[in-house]
CSV table of C-alpha atoms and ligand atoms in Angstrom, one decimal:
chain,number,residue,atom,x,y,z
A,1,MET,CA,-0.1,-0.1,0.2
A,2,ARG,CA,0.9,3.7,-0.8
A,3,ILE,CA,0.6,5.1,3.3
A,4,LEU,CA,1.2,8.5,4.8
A,5,VAL,CA,2.7,9.7,8.1
A,6,THR,CA,1.6,13.0,8.9
A,7,GLY,CA,4.6,14.1,11.5
A,8,GLY,CA,7.0,11.2,10.4
A,9,ALA,CA,9.6,12.8,11.2
A,10,GLY,CA,8.8,12.9,15.0
A,11,PHE,CA,9.3,10.4,17.9
A,12,LEU,CA,6.1,8.4,17.3
A,13,GLY,CA,6.2,8.8,13.3
A,14,SER,CA,9.5,7.5,12.6
A,15,HIS,CA,9.0,4.2,14.5
A,16,LEU,CA,5.5,4.0,12.8
A,17,ILE,CA,7.8,4.8,9.4
A,18,ASP,CA,10.2,1.7,10.5
A,19,ARG,CA,7.3,-0.5,10.9
A,20,LEU,CA,5.7,0.1,7.2
A,21,MET,CA,9.0,0.9,5.3
A,22,THR,CA,9.8,-2.8,6.9
A,23,ALA,CA,6.6,-4.9,6.4
A,24,GLY,CA,7.5,-3.0,2.5
A,25,HIS,CA,4.9,-0.5,2.1
A,26,GLU,CA,5.5,2.8,0.4
A,27,VAL,CA,5.6,5.4,2.9
A,28,ILE,CA,5.7,9.3,2.1
A,29,CYS,CA,6.6,11.4,5.2
A,30,LEU,CA,5.3,14.9,5.5
A,31,ASP,CA,6.2,17.0,8.6
A,32,ASN,CA,7.5,20.3,9.2
A,33,PHE,CA,10.2,19.5,11.4
A,34,TYR,CA,8.8,21.7,14.2
A,35,THR,CA,9.6,19.0,17.0
A,36,GLY,CA,10.8,16.3,14.0
A,37,ASN,CA,14.4,15.6,12.8
A,38,LYS,CA,15.5,14.2,9.8
A,39,ARG,CA,18.0,11.8,11.9
A,40,ASN,CA,14.9,9.9,12.6
A,41,ILE,CA,14.1,8.8,9.5
A,42,LEU,CA,17.6,9.0,7.8
A,43,GLN,CA,18.1,5.2,7.5
A,44,TRP,CA,15.5,5.7,4.9
A,45,LEU,CA,16.0,8.8,2.7
A,46,ASP,CA,17.8,6.9,-0.1
A,47,ASN,CA,15.2,3.7,-0.5
A,48,PRO,CA,12.5,4.7,-3.2
A,49,ASN,CA,9.8,3.2,-0.9
A,50,PHE,CA,9.9,6.6,0.9
A,51,GLU,CA,9.7,10.2,-0.3
A,52,LEU,CA,10.2,12.8,2.6
A,53,ILE,CA,7.7,16.2,1.7
A,54,ARG,CA,8.3,19.5,3.8
A,55,HIS,CA,4.7,20.5,4.7
A,56,ASP,CA,2.7,22.0,6.9
A,57,ILE,CA,-0.3,20.5,7.2
A,58,THR,CA,-2.4,23.7,8.3
A,59,GLU,CA,-1.9,23.9,4.5
A,60,PRO,CA,-3.5,21.5,2.0
A,61,ILE,CA,-1.8,18.9,-0.6
A,62,ARG,CA,-2.8,16.8,-3.2
A,63,LEU,CA,-1.4,13.2,-3.0
A,64,GLU,CA,-2.9,9.6,-4.2
A,65,VAL,CA,-2.4,7.6,-1.0
A,66,ASP,CA,-4.7,4.3,0.4
A,67,GLN,CA,-3.9,4.9,3.8
A,68,ILE,CA,-3.0,8.2,6.3
A,69,TYR,CA,-1.8,7.9,9.4
A,70,HIS,CA,-2.3,11.5,10.8
A,71,LEU,CA,0.1,12.4,14.1
A,72,ALA,CA,1.1,15.6,12.8
A,73,CYS,CA,1.3,17.7,16.1
A,74,PRO,CA,3.7,18.9,18.9
A,75,ALA,CA,2.9,16.7,21.8
A,76,SER,CA,5.5,18.2,24.7
A,77,PRO,CA,3.7,20.6,26.9
A,78,VAL,CA,6.5,22.6,26.1
A,79,HIS,CA,6.4,22.7,22.6
A,80,TYR,CA,2.4,22.8,21.9
A,81,GLN,CA,2.5,25.7,24.6
A,82,TYR,CA,5.2,27.5,23.1
A,83,ASN,CA,2.6,29.0,20.0
A,84,PRO,CA,-0.8,27.7,21.0
A,85,VAL,CA,-2.5,29.3,18.1
A,86,LYS,CA,-0.6,27.3,15.9
A,87,THR,CA,-0.8,24.8,17.9
A,88,VAL,CA,-4.9,24.4,17.5
A,89,LYS,CA,-4.1,25.7,13.7
A,90,THR,CA,-2.6,22.2,13.3
A,91,ASN,CA,-5.4,20.5,15.3
A,92,VAL,CA,-8.6,22.1,13.7
A,93,MET,CA,-7.3,23.3,10.1
A,94,GLY,CA,-4.4,20.3,9.6
A,95,THR,CA,-6.9,17.3,10.5
A,96,LEU,CA,-9.2,19.1,8.5
A,97,ASN,CA,-7.1,19.5,5.4
A,98,MET,CA,-5.8,15.8,5.9
A,99,LEU,CA,-9.7,14.6,6.0
A,100,GLY,CA,-10.6,16.1,3.2
A,101,LEU,CA,-7.7,14.5,1.4
A,102,ALA,CA,-9.0,11.0,3.1
A,103,LYS,CA,-12.3,11.7,1.5
A,104,ARG,CA,-10.9,12.7,-1.7
A,105,VAL,CA,-9.1,9.8,-2.4
A,106,LYS,CA,-10.9,7.2,-0.4
A,107,ALA,CA,-8.3,6.8,2.1
A,108,ARG,CA,-8.7,4.9,5.6
A,109,PHE,CA,-7.7,7.6,8.3
A,110,PHE,CA,-5.6,7.0,11.4
A,111,LEU,CA,-6.2,10.1,14.0
A,112,ALA,CA,-3.4,9.9,16.6
A,113,SER,CA,-5.5,11.3,19.5
A,114,THR,CA,-4.9,11.4,23.0
A,115,SER,CA,-5.5,10.7,27.0
A,116,GLU,CA,-5.4,14.3,27.2
A,117,VAL,CA,-9.1,14.5,25.9
A,118,TYR,CA,-9.8,13.1,29.7
A,119,GLY,CA,-8.2,16.6,31.0
A,120,ASP,CA,-7.7,16.2,34.9
A,121,PRO,CA,-10.1,12.4,35.6
A,122,ASP,CA,-12.8,12.4,37.9
A,123,VAL,CA,-12.9,8.8,36.5
A,124,HIS,CA,-10.6,6.4,37.4
A,125,PRO,CA,-8.8,4.4,35.3
A,126,GLN,CA,-10.4,6.7,31.9
A,127,SER,CA,-12.6,4.2,29.6
A,128,GLU,CA,-13.5,5.5,25.9
A,129,GLU,CA,-16.9,6.1,27.4
A,130,TYR,CA,-15.7,8.5,30.2
A,131,ARG,CA,-16.4,12.3,28.3
A,132,GLY,CA,-13.6,14.6,30.5
A,133,ASN,CA,-12.6,17.3,32.7
A,134,VAL,CA,-11.2,19.4,29.9
A,135,ASN,CA,-10.5,23.6,31.4
A,136,PRO,CA,-11.2,25.3,28.1
A,137,ILE,CA,-9.5,28.3,28.9
A,138,GLY,CA,-6.3,27.1,29.9
A,139,LEU,CA,-3.1,26.8,29.4
A,140,ARG,CA,-3.0,23.4,28.0
A,141,ALA,CA,-6.7,23.5,26.4
A,142,CYS,CA,-5.0,24.1,22.5
A,143,TYR,CA,-3.7,21.0,22.4
A,144,ASP,CA,-6.4,18.9,24.7
A,145,GLU,CA,-9.4,20.8,22.8
A,146,GLY,CA,-7.6,20.7,19.6
A,147,LYS,CA,-7.4,17.0,19.9
A,148,ARG,CA,-11.3,17.0,21.1
A,149,ILE,CA,-12.4,18.6,18.0
A,150,ALA,CA,-9.8,17.1,16.1
A,151,GLU,CA,-12.1,13.8,17.3
A,152,THR,CA,-15.4,15.4,16.5
A,153,LEU,CA,-14.2,16.0,12.9
A,154,ALA,CA,-13.1,12.6,12.3
A,155,PHE,CA,-16.2,11.3,13.3
A,156,ASP,CA,-18.4,14.0,11.4
A,157,TYR,CA,-16.3,12.8,7.9
A,158,TYR,CA,-17.4,9.4,9.2
A,159,ARG,CA,-21.0,10.1,9.4
A,160,GLN,CA,-21.5,12.8,6.7
A,161,ASN,CA,-19.1,11.3,4.1
A,162,LYS,CA,-18.1,8.1,4.7
A,163,VAL,CA,-14.4,8.1,5.7
A,164,ASP,CA,-13.2,5.4,6.8
A,165,ILE,CA,-11.5,6.5,10.3
A,166,ARG,CA,-9.5,4.8,13.4
A,167,VAL,CA,-9.0,6.3,16.7
A,168,VAL,CA,-6.3,6.0,18.7
A,169,ARG,CA,-5.7,7.9,22.2
A,170,ILE,CA,-2.4,7.7,23.1
A,171,PHE,CA,-1.3,7.4,26.6
A,172,ASN,CA,2.1,9.0,27.9
A,173,THR,CA,4.4,7.2,25.6
A,174,TYR,CA,8.7,7.4,25.7
A,175,GLY,CA,11.5,5.0,24.4
A,176,PRO,CA,14.6,6.0,22.0
A,177,ARG,CA,14.6,9.2,19.5
A,178,MET,CA,12.5,11.3,21.7
A,179,LEU,CA,14.8,15.1,21.6
A,180,GLU,CA,16.7,15.5,24.6
A,181,ASN,CA,14.8,19.1,24.2
A,182,ASP,CA,11.6,17.5,24.1
A,183,GLY,CA,10.6,18.6,27.7
A,184,ARG,CA,8.6,15.5,28.9
A,185,VAL,CA,8.7,13.9,31.9
A,186,VAL,CA,11.2,10.8,30.7
A,187,SER,CA,13.3,13.0,28.4
A,188,ASN,CA,13.6,15.5,31.3
A,189,PHE,CA,14.4,13.1,33.6
A,190,ILE,CA,16.9,10.6,31.8
A,191,VAL,CA,18.8,13.5,30.2
A,192,GLN,CA,19.0,15.5,34.0
A,193,ALA,CA,20.3,12.4,35.4
A,194,LEU,CA,23.0,11.6,32.5
A,195,GLN,CA,24.5,15.7,32.9
A,196,GLY,CA,24.7,15.1,36.1
A,197,LYS,CA,22.1,17.9,37.1
A,198,PRO,CA,19.2,17.4,39.5
A,199,LEU,CA,15.9,15.9,38.3
A,200,THR,CA,13.1,18.3,38.4
A,201,VAL,CA,9.8,16.6,40.0
A,202,TYR,CA,7.3,19.4,39.3
A,203,GLY,CA,5.2,19.9,42.4
A,204,ASP,CA,5.2,16.8,45.4
A,205,GLY,CA,5.3,14.4,42.7
A,206,SER,CA,2.4,12.7,43.9
A,207,GLN,CA,0.7,13.1,40.7
A,208,THR,CA,0.3,9.7,38.3
A,209,ARG,CA,0.7,8.7,34.9
A,210,SER,CA,1.5,5.4,32.7
A,211,PHE,CA,4.2,5.2,30.4
A,212,CYS,CA,4.2,2.8,27.3
A,213,TYR,CA,7.0,1.7,25.8
A,214,ALA,CA,7.0,3.0,21.8
A,215,SER,CA,7.8,-0.1,20.2
A,216,ASP,CA,4.0,-1.6,22.2
A,217,LEU,CA,2.1,1.5,21.1
A,218,ILE,CA,2.9,1.1,17.7
A,219,GLU,CA,1.6,-2.4,17.2
A,220,GLY,CA,-1.4,-0.6,18.6
A,221,PHE,CA,-1.5,1.1,15.9
A,222,ILE,CA,-1.0,-1.2,13.9
A,223,ARG,CA,-3.8,-3.6,14.9
A,224,LEU,CA,-6.5,-0.8,14.9
A,225,MET,CA,-5.6,0.4,12.0
A,226,ASN,CA,-6.3,-2.9,10.2
A,227,SER,CA,-9.4,-3.8,12.6
A,228,ASP,CA,-12.7,-3.3,11.6
A,229,TYR,CA,-13.3,-0.9,14.5
A,230,VAL,CA,-13.4,2.8,14.3
A,231,GLY,CA,-13.1,3.3,17.6
A,232,PRO,CA,-11.7,5.7,19.8
A,233,VAL,CA,-9.3,3.0,21.4
A,234,ASN,CA,-7.3,4.0,24.4
A,235,ILE,CA,-3.9,2.1,23.6
A,236,GLY,CA,-1.5,2.4,27.0
A,237,ASN,CA,0.7,0.9,29.7
A,238,PRO,CA,-2.2,0.2,33.1
A,239,GLY,CA,1.3,0.4,35.0
A,240,GLU,CA,0.7,3.6,37.0
A,241,TYR,CA,4.1,5.5,38.8
A,242,THR,CA,3.5,8.6,40.9
A,243,ILE,CA,6.3,11.0,39.1
A,244,LEU,CA,8.5,10.6,42.4
A,245,GLN,CA,8.7,6.8,41.8
A,246,LEU,CA,9.5,7.7,38.1
A,247,ALA,CA,12.5,10.4,39.2
A,248,GLU,CA,13.6,7.2,41.7
A,249,ALA,CA,13.6,4.8,39.3
A,250,VAL,CA,15.5,7.2,36.4
A,251,ARG,CA,18.0,8.6,39.1
A,252,ASP,CA,18.7,4.8,40.7
A,253,MET,CA,19.4,3.5,36.8
A,254,ILE,CA,21.7,6.2,35.8
A,255,ASN,CA,23.6,8.2,39.2
A,256,PRO,CA,22.3,6.9,42.2
A,257,ASN,CA,23.6,9.7,43.8
A,258,ALA,CA,21.9,12.7,41.6
A,259,GLU,CA,19.6,15.1,43.6
A,260,ILE,CA,15.6,15.2,43.2
A,261,ILE,CA,14.5,18.9,43.2
A,262,HIS,CA,10.9,19.7,43.5
A,263,GLU,CA,9.7,23.0,41.2
A,264,PRO,CA,6.2,24.6,41.4
A,265,LEU,CA,3.2,22.0,39.7
A,266,PRO,CA,2.2,23.4,36.0
A,267,SER,CA,-1.6,24.7,35.7
A,268,ASP,CA,-3.8,21.9,35.2
A,269,ASP,CA,-1.7,19.2,35.4
A,270,PRO,CA,-4.1,16.5,35.4
A,271,ARG,CA,-3.7,14.8,38.6
A,272,ARG,CA,-3.5,11.0,37.4
A,273,ARG,CA,-4.1,9.1,34.9
A,274,ARG,CA,-4.3,5.5,33.7
A,275,PRO,CA,-5.8,3.6,31.1
A,276,ASP,CA,-8.5,1.2,30.7
A,277,ILE,CA,-7.3,-0.8,27.8
A,278,THR,CA,-10.3,-3.6,27.9
A,279,LYS,CA,-11.2,-2.1,24.4
A,280,ALA,CA,-7.8,-3.3,23.0
A,281,LYS,CA,-7.6,-6.4,25.1
A,282,THR,CA,-10.5,-7.6,23.6
A,283,LEU,CA,-11.5,-6.2,20.1
A,284,LEU,CA,-7.3,-5.8,19.1
A,285,ASP,CA,-5.8,-8.6,21.3
A,286,TRP,CA,-3.6,-5.7,22.2
A,287,GLU,CA,-1.9,-5.2,25.5
A,288,PRO,CA,1.7,-3.4,26.5
A,289,THR,CA,4.7,-6.3,26.2
A,290,VAL,CA,7.8,-4.1,27.7
A,291,PRO,CA,7.4,-3.1,31.4
A,292,LEU,CA,9.3,0.2,32.4
A,293,ALA,CA,12.4,-1.3,33.8
A,294,GLU,CA,13.4,-2.5,30.8
A,295,GLY,CA,11.8,0.1,28.6
A,296,LEU,CA,13.8,3.0,30.6
A,297,LYS,CA,17.2,0.7,30.1
A,298,LEU,CA,16.8,0.9,26.7
A,299,THR,CA,15.9,4.3,26.5
A,300,VAL,CA,18.9,5.7,28.3
A,301,GLU,CA,21.1,3.6,26.0
A,302,ASP,CA,19.0,5.6,23.2
A,303,PHE,CA,19.9,8.8,25.2
A,304,ARG,CA,23.5,7.5,26.1
A,305,LYS,CA,24.5,7.1,22.9
A,306,ARG,CA,23.5,10.4,21.3
A,307,MET,CA,24.5,12.5,23.9
A,308,GLY,CA,28.1,11.2,23.7
A,309,ASP,CA,30.9,12.8,26.0
A,310,ALA,CA,28.3,14.7,27.4
A,311,ALA,CA,26.5,11.1,29.4
A,312,ILE,CA,28.2,10.5,32.9
B,1,NAD,P1,6.4,14.6,18.1
B,1,NAD,O1,6.4,16.1,18.2
B,1,NAD,O2,7.7,14.2,18.4
B,1,NAD,O3,6.2,14.3,16.8
B,1,NAD,C1,5.4,15.4,15.8
B,1,NAD,C2,5.3,15.7,14.4
B,1,NAD,O4,4.5,17.0,14.1
B,1,NAD,C3,6.7,16.6,14.8
B,1,NAD,O5,7.8,15.5,13.5
B,1,NAD,C4,6.3,17.5,14.4
B,1,NAD,O6,7.5,18.5,13.2
B,1,NAD,C5,5.0,17.5,13.3
B,1,NAD,N1,4.5,18.2,13.2
B,1,NAD,C6,3.7,19.1,14.0
B,1,NAD,N2,3.0,20.3,13.4
B,1,NAD,C7,3.1,20.3,12.1
B,1,NAD,C8,2.3,20.7,11.2
B,1,NAD,N3,1.7,21.6,11.0
B,1,NAD,N4,2.3,20.4,10.0
B,1,NAD,C9,3.2,19.0,9.0
B,1,NAD,N5,4.1,19.1,10.6
B,1,NAD,C10,3.9,18.8,12.0
B,1,NAD,O7,5.6,14.0,18.8
B,1,NAD,P2,4.8,12.3,19.1
B,1,NAD,O8,5.7,12.1,21.0
B,1,NAD,O9,5.9,11.8,18.3
B,1,NAD,O10,3.5,12.6,19.0
B,1,NAD,C11,2.7,11.7,17.3
B,1,NAD,C12,1.5,11.7,17.6
B,1,NAD,O11,1.0,11.3,18.7
B,1,NAD,C13,1.1,13.7,18.0
B,1,NAD,O12,-0.1,13.8,17.1
B,1,NAD,C14,0.4,13.7,19.4
B,1,NAD,O13,-0.6,14.3,20.0
B,1,NAD,C15,0.1,11.9,19.8
B,1,NAD,N6,0.3,11.8,21.2
B,1,NAD,C16,1.8,11.0,21.6
B,1,NAD,C17,1.6,11.1,23.1
B,1,NAD,C18,2.7,10.9,23.7
B,1,NAD,O14,3.4,9.9,24.7
B,1,NAD,N7,4.2,10.6,22.6
B,1,NAD,C19,0.4,10.8,23.7
B,1,NAD,C20,-0.6,11.3,23.4
B,1,NAD,C21,-0.5,11.7,22.0
B,2,UDP,N1,7.0,16.8,34.8
B,2,UDP,C1,7.9,16.8,35.9
B,2,UDP,N2,9.0,17.2,35.6
B,2,UDP,C2,9.8,17.1,34.6
B,2,UDP,C3,8.5,17.2,33.6
B,2,UDP,C4,7.6,17.0,33.8
B,2,UDP,O1,7.8,16.3,37.1
B,2,UDP,O2,10.7,17.9,34.3
B,2,UDP,C5,5.8,15.9,35.4
B,2,UDP,C6,4.4,16.9,35.0
B,2,UDP,O3,4.1,17.8,35.5
B,2,UDP,C7,3.1,15.6,34.5
B,2,UDP,C8,4.2,14.3,34.4
B,2,UDP,O4,4.9,15.0,35.0
B,2,UDP,O5,3.0,16.2,36.3
B,2,UDP,C9,3.9,14.7,33.4
B,2,UDP,O6,4.7,15.2,32.2
B,2,UDP,P1,4.8,15.3,30.2
B,2,UDP,O7,4.9,16.4,30.2
B,2,UDP,O8,5.7,14.4,30.3
B,2,UDP,O9,2.9,14.7,30.3
B,2,UDP,P2,1.8,15.1,30.5
B,2,UDP,O10,1.4,15.9,31.6
B,2,UDP,O11,1.4,15.7,29.3
B,2,UDP,O12,1.0,13.8,30.8
């Protein structure tokens, strides 16, 4: 098949492209390189089955493809809050453009949505039926509401125009290739520990997250895309940790003498988050296989290689 991956030069997009190229598909990677990097897709640049297009999805584009994996959108709060209006445009106009493309060429359309549609959840763990608790005017709204309207658009194109959609709600995912300046918690702690700097826990560190390793997540993507189920489906690892526990785990793995310091908790930071993955288990026969300790080890190895002498 000919498959378009928007945001393909980013962290998850590039892992997805590895899977699709290895399976023998033709892949078009579309990216504006805001948080993506050519290094992530370097190994495919000379492959005749691979094409790279520098393009911003807020502008329309005409392509002929069989499937679209729509991932383009900065995922780290640091990057999506840098230019919040642009984040809204990427989610609204960008998703509209990609759905329009899917409609024109009758391509199956996969939306990378997020657990952030649940906001600061008052139901725990979060199942797909939960409608969420998002502050529409807060600092995270450009992303949270952006993804909520992206889901709305996908389902309206499905009902109104018969576009064949799949919607995944991704919970916090980590792994090799996260940028050193990504700003999300796993990469921050690893980089800080490798540089001998204090690990910055925001607030008292009692807030929880559930961390999924990248290869597990991509397996879930492929299964959903090739199933008959439209979604939305939660894909994530139900293992739930406090941020302080994560800091201690990274510290103990890299540099037991590293200091853990506390910084102010950003506004609207969700108190807890854990996916209910019953749907993924029963409908896709999917569940995560990489435990946190193992995934962290693989991620740390990747950061050590990239950071070279700067790493201890
Ligand atoms: P990332 O920031 O590494 O990748 C996003 C990619 O999209 C980058 O390559 C960036 O340059 C590109 N991009 C951004 N805006 C664009 C635009 N207007 N036009 C073209 N390209 C654009 O993030 P990621 O972690 O790989 O996340 C990929 C997708 O998965 C995102 O949609 C994100 O919202 C979603 N997601 C990720 C997580 C996670 O934990 N990693 C969790 C929930 C949802
Ligand atoms: N966090 C932290 N230190 C950091 C970066 C993040 O304590 O250096 C916290 C953040 O406040 C949040 C959690 O870690 O409670 C996860 O943050 P991240 O930005 O990775 O993802 P999200 O909040 O979008 O789930």
